Short mmCIF file of C-alpha atoms and ligand atoms in Angstrom, two decimals:
data_model
loop_
_atom_site.label_atom_id
_atom_site.label_comp_id
_atom_site.label_asym_id
_atom_site.label_seq_id
_atom_site.Cartn_x
_atom_site.Cartn_y
_atom_site.Cartn_z
CA MET A 1 -67.98 -52.25 -87.15
CA TYR A 2 -71.12 -54.30 -86.61
CA GLU A 3 -72.14 -56.50 -89.53
CA PHE A 4 -74.42 -55.19 -92.25
CA ASP A 5 -75.29 -55.86 -95.85
CA ILE A 6 -74.68 -53.42 -98.68
CA GLU A 7 -77.27 -52.88 -101.36
CA LYS A 8 -76.35 -51.16 -104.58
CA PRO A 9 -79.45 -49.83 -106.33
CA SER A 10 -79.04 -48.20 -109.74
CA THR A 11 -82.14 -45.98 -109.64
CA ILE A 12 -83.60 -43.52 -107.13
CA ASP A 13 -86.81 -45.58 -106.87
CA GLU A 14 -84.88 -48.72 -105.97
CA ALA A 15 -82.91 -46.79 -103.36
CA VAL A 16 -86.06 -45.33 -101.80
CA ALA A 17 -87.66 -48.78 -101.71
CA ALA A 18 -84.57 -50.24 -100.02
CA LEU A 19 -84.52 -47.39 -97.49
CA ALA A 20 -88.12 -48.03 -96.44
CA SER A 21 -86.88 -50.61 -93.93
CA ASP A 22 -86.11 -49.31 -90.39
CA GLU A 23 -82.81 -51.13 -90.54
CA ALA A 24 -81.56 -49.30 -93.63
CA GLN A 25 -79.39 -46.20 -93.96
CA ALA A 26 -78.13 -44.34 -97.02
CA LEU A 27 -74.42 -44.45 -97.84
CA GLY A 28 -73.14 -41.47 -99.82
CA GLY A 29 -69.38 -41.06 -100.13
CA GLY A 30 -68.91 -42.67 -96.72
CA GLN A 31 -66.42 -40.02 -95.59
CA THR A 32 -68.43 -39.33 -92.45
CA LEU A 33 -70.52 -42.46 -92.16
CA ILE A 34 -67.71 -45.04 -92.38
CA PRO A 35 -65.72 -43.51 -89.49
CA THR A 36 -69.02 -43.36 -87.54
CA LEU A 37 -69.68 -47.05 -88.22
CA LYS A 38 -66.14 -47.91 -87.12
CA GLN A 39 -66.84 -46.24 -83.80
CA ARG A 40 -70.06 -48.22 -83.55
CA LEU A 41 -72.03 -45.00 -83.25
CA ALA A 42 -74.40 -46.27 -85.94
CA ALA A 43 -75.62 -49.82 -86.42
CA PRO A 44 -77.67 -50.10 -89.63
CA GLY A 45 -78.60 -53.60 -90.80
CA VAL A 46 -78.39 -52.52 -94.42
CA LEU A 47 -76.43 -49.77 -96.08
CA VAL A 48 -77.97 -48.54 -99.31
CA SER A 49 -75.11 -47.24 -101.43
CA LEU A 50 -76.16 -44.28 -103.57
CA GLY A 51 -72.86 -44.36 -105.47
CA GLY A 52 -74.18 -46.42 -108.40
CA ILE A 53 -77.14 -44.15 -109.19
CA ASP A 54 -76.26 -42.10 -112.27
CA ALA A 55 -79.36 -39.90 -111.86
CA LEU A 56 -77.85 -38.49 -108.63
CA LYS A 57 -74.64 -37.36 -110.34
CA GLY A 58 -73.64 -34.37 -112.37
CA ILE A 59 -73.95 -30.61 -112.58
CA ARG A 60 -76.15 -28.77 -115.06
CA PRO A 61 -77.53 -25.26 -115.55
CA GLU A 62 -81.33 -24.96 -115.45
CA GLY A 63 -82.50 -21.45 -116.28
CA ASP A 64 -80.88 -19.10 -113.78
CA THR A 65 -79.97 -21.88 -111.39
CA LEU A 66 -77.28 -24.50 -111.17
CA VAL A 67 -78.48 -28.00 -110.34
CA ILE A 68 -76.03 -30.30 -108.62
CA GLY A 69 -76.92 -33.97 -108.16
CA ALA A 70 -76.74 -35.09 -104.53
CA GLY A 71 -74.21 -37.80 -105.37
CA THR A 72 -71.76 -35.38 -107.00
CA CYS A 73 -68.41 -35.46 -105.24
CA HIS A 74 -66.66 -32.38 -103.88
CA ALA A 75 -63.87 -32.63 -106.50
CA ASP A 76 -66.38 -32.37 -109.35
CA VAL A 77 -68.04 -29.30 -107.83
CA ALA A 78 -64.57 -27.82 -107.29
CA ALA A 79 -63.74 -28.36 -110.97
CA ASP A 80 -67.04 -26.89 -112.26
CA GLY A 81 -66.56 -23.17 -111.64
CA THR A 82 -70.05 -21.97 -112.64
CA ILE A 83 -70.46 -20.43 -109.19
CA PRO A 84 -66.81 -19.69 -108.39
CA ALA A 85 -67.36 -19.19 -104.64
CA LEU A 86 -69.10 -22.57 -104.36
CA SER A 87 -66.36 -24.31 -106.33
CA ALA A 88 -63.74 -22.69 -104.10
CA LEU A 89 -65.68 -23.90 -101.05
CA ALA A 90 -65.70 -27.46 -102.41
CA ALA A 91 -61.99 -27.24 -103.26
CA GLY A 92 -61.27 -26.40 -99.62
CA ILE A 93 -63.08 -29.38 -98.06
CA GLY A 94 -60.74 -31.87 -96.40
CA ASP A 95 -58.10 -33.13 -98.82
CA PRO A 96 -58.04 -34.48 -102.41
CA ALA A 97 -58.91 -38.06 -101.43
CA VAL A 98 -61.88 -36.96 -99.31
CA ARG A 99 -63.04 -34.70 -102.15
CA ASN A 100 -63.02 -37.64 -104.57
CA ARG A 101 -65.53 -39.58 -102.41
CA GLY A 102 -67.52 -37.16 -100.26
CA THR A 103 -70.76 -35.87 -101.79
CA ILE A 104 -72.78 -32.68 -101.48
CA GLY A 105 -75.88 -34.68 -100.52
CA GLY A 106 -74.04 -36.50 -97.74
CA SER A 107 -72.62 -33.29 -96.38
CA LEU A 108 -76.03 -31.58 -96.30
CA ALA A 109 -77.82 -34.60 -94.80
CA ASN A 110 -75.18 -34.84 -92.12
CA ASN A 111 -75.32 -31.09 -91.26
CA ASP A 112 -72.16 -31.13 -89.17
CA PRO A 113 -72.01 -27.77 -87.35
CA SER A 114 -68.51 -27.23 -88.77
CA ALA A 115 -69.15 -28.38 -92.34
CA CYS A 116 -68.66 -26.07 -95.32
CA TYR A 117 -71.55 -26.88 -97.69
CA PRO A 118 -74.34 -25.87 -95.29
CA ALA A 119 -72.89 -22.34 -95.31
CA GLY A 120 -72.76 -22.28 -99.12
CA VAL A 121 -76.27 -23.64 -99.55
CA LEU A 122 -77.79 -21.29 -96.95
CA GLY A 123 -75.66 -18.36 -98.12
CA LEU A 124 -76.88 -18.76 -101.69
CA GLY A 125 -80.51 -19.31 -100.73
CA ALA A 126 -80.51 -22.69 -102.46
CA THR A 127 -83.25 -25.30 -102.55
CA VAL A 128 -82.70 -28.88 -101.43
CA VAL A 129 -84.55 -31.36 -103.65
CA THR A 130 -85.51 -34.75 -102.21
CA ASN A 131 -87.34 -37.76 -103.59
CA GLN A 132 -90.52 -36.23 -102.09
CA ARG A 133 -90.35 -32.44 -102.17
CA GLU A 134 -88.30 -29.25 -102.41
CA ILE A 135 -87.07 -27.64 -99.19
CA GLY A 136 -85.69 -24.09 -98.98
CA ALA A 137 -82.26 -23.97 -97.31
CA GLY A 138 -83.70 -21.84 -94.49
CA ASP A 139 -86.09 -24.67 -93.54
CA PHE A 140 -83.70 -27.52 -94.25
CA PHE A 141 -81.09 -27.04 -91.51
CA THR A 142 -82.91 -27.47 -88.21
CA GLY A 143 -80.10 -27.82 -85.67
CA LEU A 144 -76.89 -29.61 -84.79
CA PHE A 145 -76.70 -32.66 -87.12
CA GLU A 146 -80.46 -32.18 -87.66
CA THR A 147 -82.29 -31.55 -90.91
CA ALA A 148 -85.87 -31.50 -92.19
CA LEU A 149 -85.34 -34.91 -93.86
CA GLU A 150 -87.83 -37.60 -92.82
CA ASP A 151 -86.82 -41.22 -92.29
CA GLY A 152 -86.13 -42.84 -95.63
CA GLU A 153 -86.16 -39.52 -97.52
CA ILE A 154 -83.09 -38.86 -99.65
CA ILE A 155 -81.64 -35.73 -101.14
CA THR A 156 -81.56 -36.03 -104.91
CA ALA A 157 -80.20 -32.61 -105.92
CA VAL A 158 -79.53 -29.05 -104.86
CA LYS A 159 -80.70 -26.05 -106.91
CA LEU A 160 -78.52 -23.02 -106.49
CA PRO A 161 -79.28 -19.53 -107.79
CA ARG A 162 -76.29 -17.82 -109.40
CA PRO A 163 -75.38 -14.72 -107.36
CA GLU A 164 -73.85 -11.53 -108.77
CA ALA A 165 -71.02 -11.86 -106.29
CA ALA A 166 -70.13 -14.36 -103.57
CA ALA A 167 -67.22 -15.54 -101.48
CA TYR A 168 -66.54 -18.16 -98.81
CA VAL A 169 -63.83 -17.59 -96.24
CA LYS A 170 -62.90 -20.48 -93.99
CA PHE A 171 -60.68 -20.36 -90.93
CA GLU A 172 -59.42 -23.92 -90.76
CA GLN A 173 -59.12 -25.95 -87.63
CA PRO A 174 -55.63 -27.14 -88.54
CA ALA A 175 -55.93 -30.76 -87.37
CA SER A 176 -59.27 -31.67 -88.93
CA ARG A 177 -59.31 -29.06 -91.72
CA PHE A 178 -63.00 -28.49 -90.97
CA ALA A 179 -64.11 -24.89 -90.47
CA LEU A 180 -63.31 -23.50 -87.04
CA VAL A 181 -65.52 -20.77 -88.46
CA GLY A 182 -66.55 -20.31 -92.09
CA VAL A 183 -68.58 -17.47 -93.61
CA PHE A 184 -70.33 -17.48 -96.98
CA VAL A 185 -71.48 -14.10 -98.29
CA SER A 186 -73.52 -13.59 -101.46
CA ARG A 187 -74.95 -10.49 -103.07
CA THR A 188 -77.51 -10.17 -105.85
CA GLY A 189 -78.68 -6.60 -106.39
CA THR A 190 -79.18 -5.25 -102.87
CA GLU A 191 -80.04 -8.65 -101.42
CA VAL A 192 -77.19 -9.83 -99.24
CA ARG A 193 -76.96 -13.17 -97.46
CA VAL A 194 -74.44 -14.02 -94.77
CA ALA A 195 -74.30 -17.67 -93.65
CA VAL A 196 -72.03 -18.79 -90.85
CA THR A 197 -70.80 -22.31 -90.07
CA GLY A 198 -68.58 -23.62 -87.27
CA ALA A 199 -69.64 -20.99 -84.78
CA SER A 200 -73.10 -21.60 -83.37
CA GLU A 201 -74.36 -24.23 -80.94
CA ASP A 202 -77.39 -24.46 -83.24
CA GLY A 203 -75.41 -25.19 -86.41
CA VAL A 204 -75.27 -23.07 -89.55
CA PHE A 205 -77.14 -19.74 -89.29
CA ARG A 206 -77.79 -16.49 -91.15
CA TRP A 207 -76.33 -13.42 -89.52
CA THR A 208 -79.28 -11.18 -90.29
CA GLU A 209 -77.96 -7.99 -88.62
CA ALA A 210 -74.91 -8.13 -90.86
CA GLU A 211 -77.12 -8.77 -93.89
CA ALA A 212 -79.14 -5.62 -93.11
CA ALA A 213 -76.00 -3.52 -92.66
CA LEU A 214 -74.46 -4.87 -95.85
CA SER A 215 -77.65 -4.33 -97.87
CA ALA A 216 -77.37 -0.63 -97.05
CA ASN A 217 -73.62 -0.47 -97.63
CA PHE A 218 -71.83 -3.46 -99.14
CA ALA A 219 -68.41 -2.76 -97.65
CA PRO A 220 -66.36 -4.38 -94.87
CA ASP A 221 -66.51 -1.30 -92.65
CA ALA A 222 -70.31 -1.48 -92.63
CA LEU A 223 -69.74 -4.21 -90.02
CA ASP A 224 -67.49 -2.19 -87.72
CA GLY A 225 -68.34 -2.87 -84.09
CA MET A 226 -70.79 -5.65 -84.88
CA SER A 227 -70.66 -9.23 -83.63
CA PRO A 228 -73.24 -12.00 -83.77
CA ASP A 229 -75.67 -12.78 -80.92
CA GLY A 230 -76.53 -16.27 -79.79
CA ASP A 231 -74.68 -19.16 -78.21
CA MET A 232 -71.33 -19.72 -79.84
CA ILE A 233 -69.47 -23.02 -79.62
CA SER A 234 -66.77 -23.10 -76.96
CA ASP A 235 -64.28 -25.97 -77.06
CA ILE A 236 -60.56 -26.71 -76.94
CA HIS A 237 -60.13 -25.18 -80.39
CA GLY A 238 -61.60 -21.80 -79.50
CA SER A 239 -63.76 -20.01 -76.94
CA ALA A 240 -67.19 -18.59 -77.71
CA GLU A 241 -65.73 -15.04 -77.66
CA TYR A 242 -62.99 -16.05 -80.09
CA ARG A 243 -65.52 -17.58 -82.46
CA ALA A 244 -67.80 -14.53 -82.30
CA HIS A 245 -64.80 -12.34 -83.11
CA LEU A 246 -63.84 -14.61 -86.01
CA VAL A 247 -67.36 -14.43 -87.45
CA ALA A 248 -67.09 -10.66 -87.78
CA VAL A 249 -63.53 -10.75 -89.15
CA LEU A 250 -64.29 -13.45 -91.69
CA THR A 251 -67.50 -11.75 -92.81
CA LYS A 252 -65.51 -8.59 -93.55
CA ARG A 253 -62.95 -10.63 -95.46
CA ALA A 254 -65.67 -12.36 -97.45
CA VAL A 255 -67.27 -9.02 -98.34
CA ALA A 256 -63.87 -7.71 -99.43
CA ALA A 257 -63.39 -10.84 -101.58
CA CYS A 258 -66.77 -10.49 -103.34
CA MET B 1 -70.90 -62.28 -97.99
CA ALA B 2 -71.02 -61.20 -101.60
CA GLN B 3 -68.73 -61.76 -104.52
CA VAL B 4 -66.65 -58.68 -105.34
CA SER B 5 -64.77 -58.36 -108.63
CA MET B 6 -62.35 -55.66 -109.66
CA THR B 7 -59.24 -55.05 -111.71
CA VAL B 8 -56.24 -54.50 -109.47
CA ASN B 9 -53.02 -53.30 -111.10
CA GLY B 10 -54.29 -54.58 -114.44
CA LYS B 11 -55.29 -58.04 -113.20
CA ALA B 12 -58.89 -59.18 -112.82
CA VAL B 13 -59.58 -60.45 -109.29
CA SER B 14 -62.71 -61.78 -107.63
CA ALA B 15 -63.32 -62.83 -104.03
CA GLU B 16 -65.96 -62.89 -101.30
CA ALA B 17 -66.29 -59.93 -98.97
CA GLU B 18 -68.62 -58.97 -96.12
CA GLY B 19 -70.55 -55.73 -96.41
CA ARG B 20 -68.29 -54.17 -93.80
CA THR B 21 -65.03 -55.26 -95.46
CA LEU B 22 -63.04 -52.13 -96.24
CA LEU B 23 -61.22 -51.81 -99.54
CA SER B 24 -57.97 -51.56 -97.54
CA GLN B 25 -58.75 -54.88 -95.82
CA PHE B 26 -59.72 -56.54 -99.08
CA LEU B 27 -56.44 -55.47 -100.71
CA ARG B 28 -54.25 -56.45 -97.78
CA GLU B 29 -55.96 -59.48 -96.27
CA THR B 30 -57.84 -61.05 -99.16
CA LEU B 31 -55.45 -60.22 -102.00
CA GLY B 32 -52.24 -60.12 -99.92
CA LEU B 33 -51.27 -56.72 -101.34
CA THR B 34 -49.77 -55.39 -98.11
CA GLY B 35 -48.04 -52.44 -99.76
CA THR B 36 -51.17 -50.41 -99.01
CA HIS B 37 -50.62 -49.39 -95.39
CA VAL B 38 -53.21 -48.73 -92.71
CA GLY B 39 -52.04 -45.99 -90.37
CA CYS B 40 -55.02 -44.45 -88.64
CA ASP B 41 -58.00 -46.39 -90.05
CA THR B 42 -60.04 -43.19 -89.61
CA GLY B 43 -59.54 -41.40 -92.93
CA GLN B 44 -57.02 -38.92 -91.59
CA CYS B 45 -53.50 -40.06 -92.51
CA GLY B 46 -53.57 -41.12 -96.16
CA ALA B 47 -51.24 -44.12 -95.73
CA CYS B 48 -53.92 -46.28 -97.37
CA THR B 49 -54.28 -44.10 -100.49
CA VAL B 50 -54.96 -46.02 -103.72
CA HIS B 51 -56.47 -45.04 -107.06
CA VAL B 52 -60.04 -46.04 -107.87
CA ASN B 53 -60.86 -45.49 -111.55
CA GLY B 54 -57.89 -43.13 -111.71
CA ARG B 55 -58.81 -41.03 -108.66
CA MET B 56 -56.97 -41.11 -105.34
CA VAL B 57 -59.08 -42.29 -102.41
CA LYS B 58 -58.42 -43.49 -98.88
CA SER B 59 -59.04 -47.22 -99.08
CA CYS B 60 -59.85 -47.41 -95.35
CA ASN B 61 -62.79 -45.09 -96.01
CA MET B 62 -64.50 -47.12 -98.72
CA PHE B 63 -66.07 -50.57 -98.71
CA ALA B 64 -64.75 -53.31 -100.98
CA ALA B 65 -68.31 -53.81 -102.26
CA GLU B 66 -68.34 -50.19 -103.48
CA ALA B 67 -65.28 -50.95 -105.62
CA ASP B 68 -67.02 -53.82 -107.41
CA GLY B 69 -66.30 -53.39 -111.11
CA ALA B 70 -63.70 -50.68 -110.52
CA ARG B 71 -60.14 -50.33 -111.76
CA ILE B 72 -57.78 -50.11 -108.78
CA THR B 73 -54.11 -49.16 -108.72
CA THR B 74 -52.03 -49.76 -105.60
CA ILE B 75 -48.37 -49.15 -104.81
CA GLU B 76 -47.62 -52.64 -106.17
CA GLY B 77 -48.72 -51.33 -109.56
CA MET B 78 -46.28 -48.42 -109.58
CA ALA B 79 -43.10 -50.31 -110.49
CA GLU B 80 -41.95 -50.69 -114.09
CA ALA B 81 -42.75 -53.92 -115.94
CA ASP B 82 -39.23 -55.26 -115.23
CA GLY B 83 -39.70 -54.69 -111.49
CA SER B 84 -37.48 -51.61 -111.28
CA LEU B 85 -38.74 -48.53 -109.46
CA GLY B 86 -41.17 -46.25 -111.28
CA ALA B 87 -40.16 -42.61 -111.84
CA ILE B 88 -41.89 -41.30 -108.69
CA GLN B 89 -40.54 -44.12 -106.54
CA ALA B 90 -37.02 -43.56 -107.90
CA ALA B 91 -37.28 -39.85 -107.13
CA PHE B 92 -38.36 -40.60 -103.54
CA ARG B 93 -35.25 -42.77 -103.16
CA GLU B 94 -32.94 -40.26 -104.83
CA HIS B 95 -34.16 -37.33 -102.72
CA HIS B 96 -34.57 -39.19 -99.42
CA GLY B 97 -38.32 -38.69 -99.54
CA LEU B 98 -38.77 -41.37 -96.88
CA GLN B 99 -37.37 -42.45 -93.57
CA CYS B 100 -39.42 -45.20 -91.93
CA GLY B 101 -41.41 -45.62 -95.14
CA PHE B 102 -44.79 -46.10 -93.51
CA CYS B 103 -46.46 -43.16 -95.25
CA THR B 104 -44.61 -43.73 -98.51
CA PRO B 105 -47.11 -45.92 -100.41
CA GLY B 106 -49.79 -43.30 -99.81
CA MET B 107 -47.42 -40.46 -100.68
CA VAL B 108 -46.42 -42.10 -103.96
CA MET B 109 -50.05 -42.74 -104.91
CA ALA B 110 -50.98 -39.15 -104.01
CA ALA B 111 -48.04 -37.86 -106.06
CA ALA B 112 -49.05 -39.99 -109.04
CA ALA B 113 -52.60 -38.60 -108.89
CA LEU B 114 -51.28 -35.05 -108.75
CA LEU B 115 -48.88 -35.46 -111.67
CA ALA B 116 -51.57 -37.08 -113.81
CA ASP B 117 -53.68 -33.90 -113.43
CA ASN B 118 -50.93 -31.33 -113.16
CA PRO B 119 -47.66 -32.48 -114.76
CA LYS B 120 -45.66 -29.43 -113.60
CA PRO B 121 -46.97 -28.56 -110.14
CA SER B 122 -45.55 -25.70 -108.11
CA GLU B 123 -44.20 -26.30 -104.63
CA ALA B 124 -47.44 -24.81 -103.23
CA ASP B 125 -49.54 -27.12 -105.44
CA ILE B 126 -47.62 -30.12 -104.10
CA ARG B 127 -47.94 -29.11 -100.47
CA ALA B 128 -51.68 -28.42 -100.85
CA HIS B 129 -52.20 -31.73 -102.61
CA LEU B 130 -50.51 -33.63 -99.77
CA SER B 131 -52.74 -32.09 -97.09
CA GLY B 132 -54.38 -35.45 -96.35
CA ASN B 133 -51.14 -37.49 -96.34
CA LEU B 134 -49.34 -37.33 -93.03
CA CYS B 135 -45.67 -38.16 -92.45
CA ARG B 136 -44.22 -38.48 -88.96
CA CYS B 137 -40.59 -38.59 -90.12
CA THR B 138 -39.45 -36.44 -92.99
CA GLY B 139 -40.89 -33.00 -92.31
CA TYR B 140 -42.28 -33.27 -95.87
CA HIS B 141 -39.45 -31.26 -97.39
CA ASN B 142 -37.78 -34.13 -99.20
CA ILE B 143 -41.13 -35.53 -100.26
CA VAL B 144 -41.91 -32.23 -101.97
CA LYS B 145 -38.44 -32.26 -103.58
CA ALA B 146 -38.94 -35.82 -104.81
CA ILE B 147 -42.26 -34.94 -106.45
CA MET B 148 -40.72 -31.85 -108.05
CA ALA B 149 -37.91 -34.01 -109.40
CA ALA B 150 -40.31 -36.70 -110.63
CA SER B 151 -42.11 -34.01 -112.63
CA GLY B 152 -38.82 -33.11 -114.31
CA GLN B 153 -38.49 -29.76 -112.53
CA ASP B 154 -35.48 -28.21 -110.84
CA VAL B 155 -35.47 -29.00 -107.12
CA GLY B 156 -32.80 -26.38 -106.36
CA ALA B 157 -35.55 -23.76 -106.35
CA ILE B 158 -37.11 -25.22 -103.19
CA ALA B 159 -35.59 -23.31 -100.32
CA ALA B 160 -34.54 -25.31 -97.27
CA GLU B 161 -36.79 -24.39 -94.38
C1 FAD C 301 -60.27 -36.13 -93.30
C2 FAD C 301 -61.61 -35.49 -93.56
C3 FAD C 301 -61.68 -34.11 -93.65
C4 FAD C 301 -62.90 -33.47 -93.89
N1 FAD C 301 -62.94 -32.11 -93.97
C5 FAD C 301 -64.12 -31.49 -94.21
C6 FAD C 301 -64.19 -30.05 -94.32
O1 FAD C 301 -63.18 -29.34 -94.26
N2 FAD C 301 -65.41 -29.48 -94.54
C7 FAD C 301 -66.55 -30.23 -94.67
O2 FAD C 301 -67.60 -29.66 -94.89
N3 FAD C 301 -66.51 -31.58 -94.58
C8 FAD C 301 -65.33 -32.22 -94.35
N4 FAD C 301 -65.31 -33.59 -94.27
C9 FAD C 301 -66.58 -34.34 -94.41
C10 FAD C 301 -66.84 -34.66 -95.87
O3 FAD C 301 -67.18 -33.47 -96.57
C11 FAD C 301 -67.96 -35.68 -96.04
O4 FAD C 301 -67.86 -36.11 -97.35
C12 FAD C 301 -69.38 -35.22 -95.85
O5 FAD C 301 -69.62 -34.59 -94.63
C13 FAD C 301 -70.35 -36.41 -95.91
O6 FAD C 301 -70.59 -36.72 -97.24
P1 FAD C 301 -70.55 -38.23 -97.72
O7 FAD C 301 -71.04 -38.24 -99.12
O8 FAD C 301 -69.21 -38.79 -97.49
O9 FAD C 301 -71.68 -38.88 -96.83
P2 FAD C 301 -71.71 -40.21 -95.94
O10 FAD C 301 -70.59 -40.24 -94.99
O11 FAD C 301 -71.89 -41.39 -96.81
O12 FAD C 301 -73.09 -39.97 -95.17
C14 FAD C 301 -73.25 -38.97 -94.18
C15 FAD C 301 -74.70 -38.99 -93.70
O13 FAD C 301 -75.57 -38.54 -94.73
C16 FAD C 301 -76.53 -39.53 -95.10
N5 FAD C 301 -76.65 -39.39 -96.56
C17 FAD C 301 -75.66 -39.52 -97.49
N6 FAD C 301 -76.12 -39.19 -98.72
C18 FAD C 301 -77.43 -38.85 -98.56
C19 FAD C 301 -78.46 -38.41 -99.45
N7 FAD C 301 -78.24 -38.24 -100.76
N8 FAD C 301 -79.69 -38.17 -98.93
C20 FAD C 301 -79.93 -38.33 -97.61
N9 FAD C 301 -79.01 -38.74 -96.72
C21 FAD C 301 -77.77 -38.99 -97.19
C22 FAD C 301 -75.97 -40.84 -94.59
O14 FAD C 301 -76.99 -41.76 -94.31
C23 FAD C 301 -75.23 -40.39 -93.34
O15 FAD C 301 -76.12 -40.24 -92.28
C24 FAD C 301 -64.09 -34.27 -94.04
C25 FAD C 301 -64.02 -35.65 -93.96
C26 FAD C 301 -62.80 -36.28 -93.72
C27 FAD C 301 -62.73 -37.78 -93.63
S1 FES C 302 -55.30 -45.56 -92.82
FE1 FES C 302 -56.69 -44.70 -94.22
S2 FES C 302 -56.44 -42.61 -93.92
FE2 FES C 302 -55.16 -43.45 -92.36
S1 FES C 303 -41.35 -41.70 -93.68
FE1 FES C 303 -42.03 -42.30 -91.72
S2 FES C 303 -44.08 -41.59 -91.73
FE2 FES C 303 -43.32 -40.74 -93.54
#
């Protein structure tokens, strides 16, 4: 690792002020950023640790939505259970030690194409709250490791509507335990959302054809013969065809689990 | 450099650390507590597992500065006050839960975290809980047995695979 200083603000305002410098980068749970620093793929002069900011932590209901602070770790979301499918998703991230450090805000800001939370947040139609504004999930994820966040902008919370039914099904890449493909399905009334991670070259996406079919008939066989369009990831873990096939299979399983 | 203070195995400690000093480095190199092993240094293997404020974390994936003010438990804190093996350690020995021993500090710390939350885990609970702790030697079977035994459960029920 290159040298850097660590700052430990205790309020969001202090963190935002510290992040105004070009040299500075936010540190969430460090579960992605620390390995990246070790590989010298990032060279911030200052890391601004968000871990000491109480206002970024915790889970609370607000009307019909659930608000999760960006600094809340995966283990705490797993233990919450208000939206069972989201808690199950969090409980399946990495391993217990990773879940005790990694945060929802860090996962969303990172937008790894194989990460779990982007599927949950897009699949629930959640809103990402930053220190400056609120961003709908559909506008937040803009591509591989890309988000709508501006320099120095931090995620403070995520607001998630509570669905009538939802499920996340993840096909694990056995070495990394990330999603080889993961599908989050939610249904509220006749509105169905299908969000897919791990599959597309463009990162997490909504499979809108499947959503239309499932809105008419919310049953696994409504998807018979369907597979997603678009460029699927092809790598040593699975070909593009294999991933496209998995998307359809996992979507059916998620519908069956709802 | 900044001063970092924490409680390690019940003792208050304080020393200088760079921003980039990992908790694993601070424990091993600054405090001389070399029981915490570093296997992969990438957050994958779990050999460096310690407890921070009662929760298991990979100490190679956290900075010492982030542990300022925290309560840390390492493998050195798992023995009884008279120096004899703690219950989990004794069960690992009894059930041959280790061969080379490299993964063992992390395994014991992971087991302790599990049993604190779930005093009577099933075999499946134990295997799921150990998903981030890799062992090159044992095939995990005797580790699972040892944790079952440490929780006071019958190990005969675990079928040999
Ligand atoms: C062994 C292992 C297995 C894993 N398995 C999975 C898995 O199965 N599924 C999965 O989804 N993930 C997995 N992960 C990744 C894990 O979920 C990370 O915790 C997560 O991707 C990053 O969150 P973090 O809080 O650790 O962020 P960090 O690593 O601290 O930061 C990541 C990035 O986000 C930025 N950032 C952090 N917080 C904020 C914020 N509040 N606002 C703006 N920017 C911010 C940082 O500057 C950095 O660029 C795994 C990680 C490991 C080490
Ligand atoms: S040394 Fe920390 S996880 Fe391998
Ligand atoms: S006993 Fe050798 S790695 Fe586990």
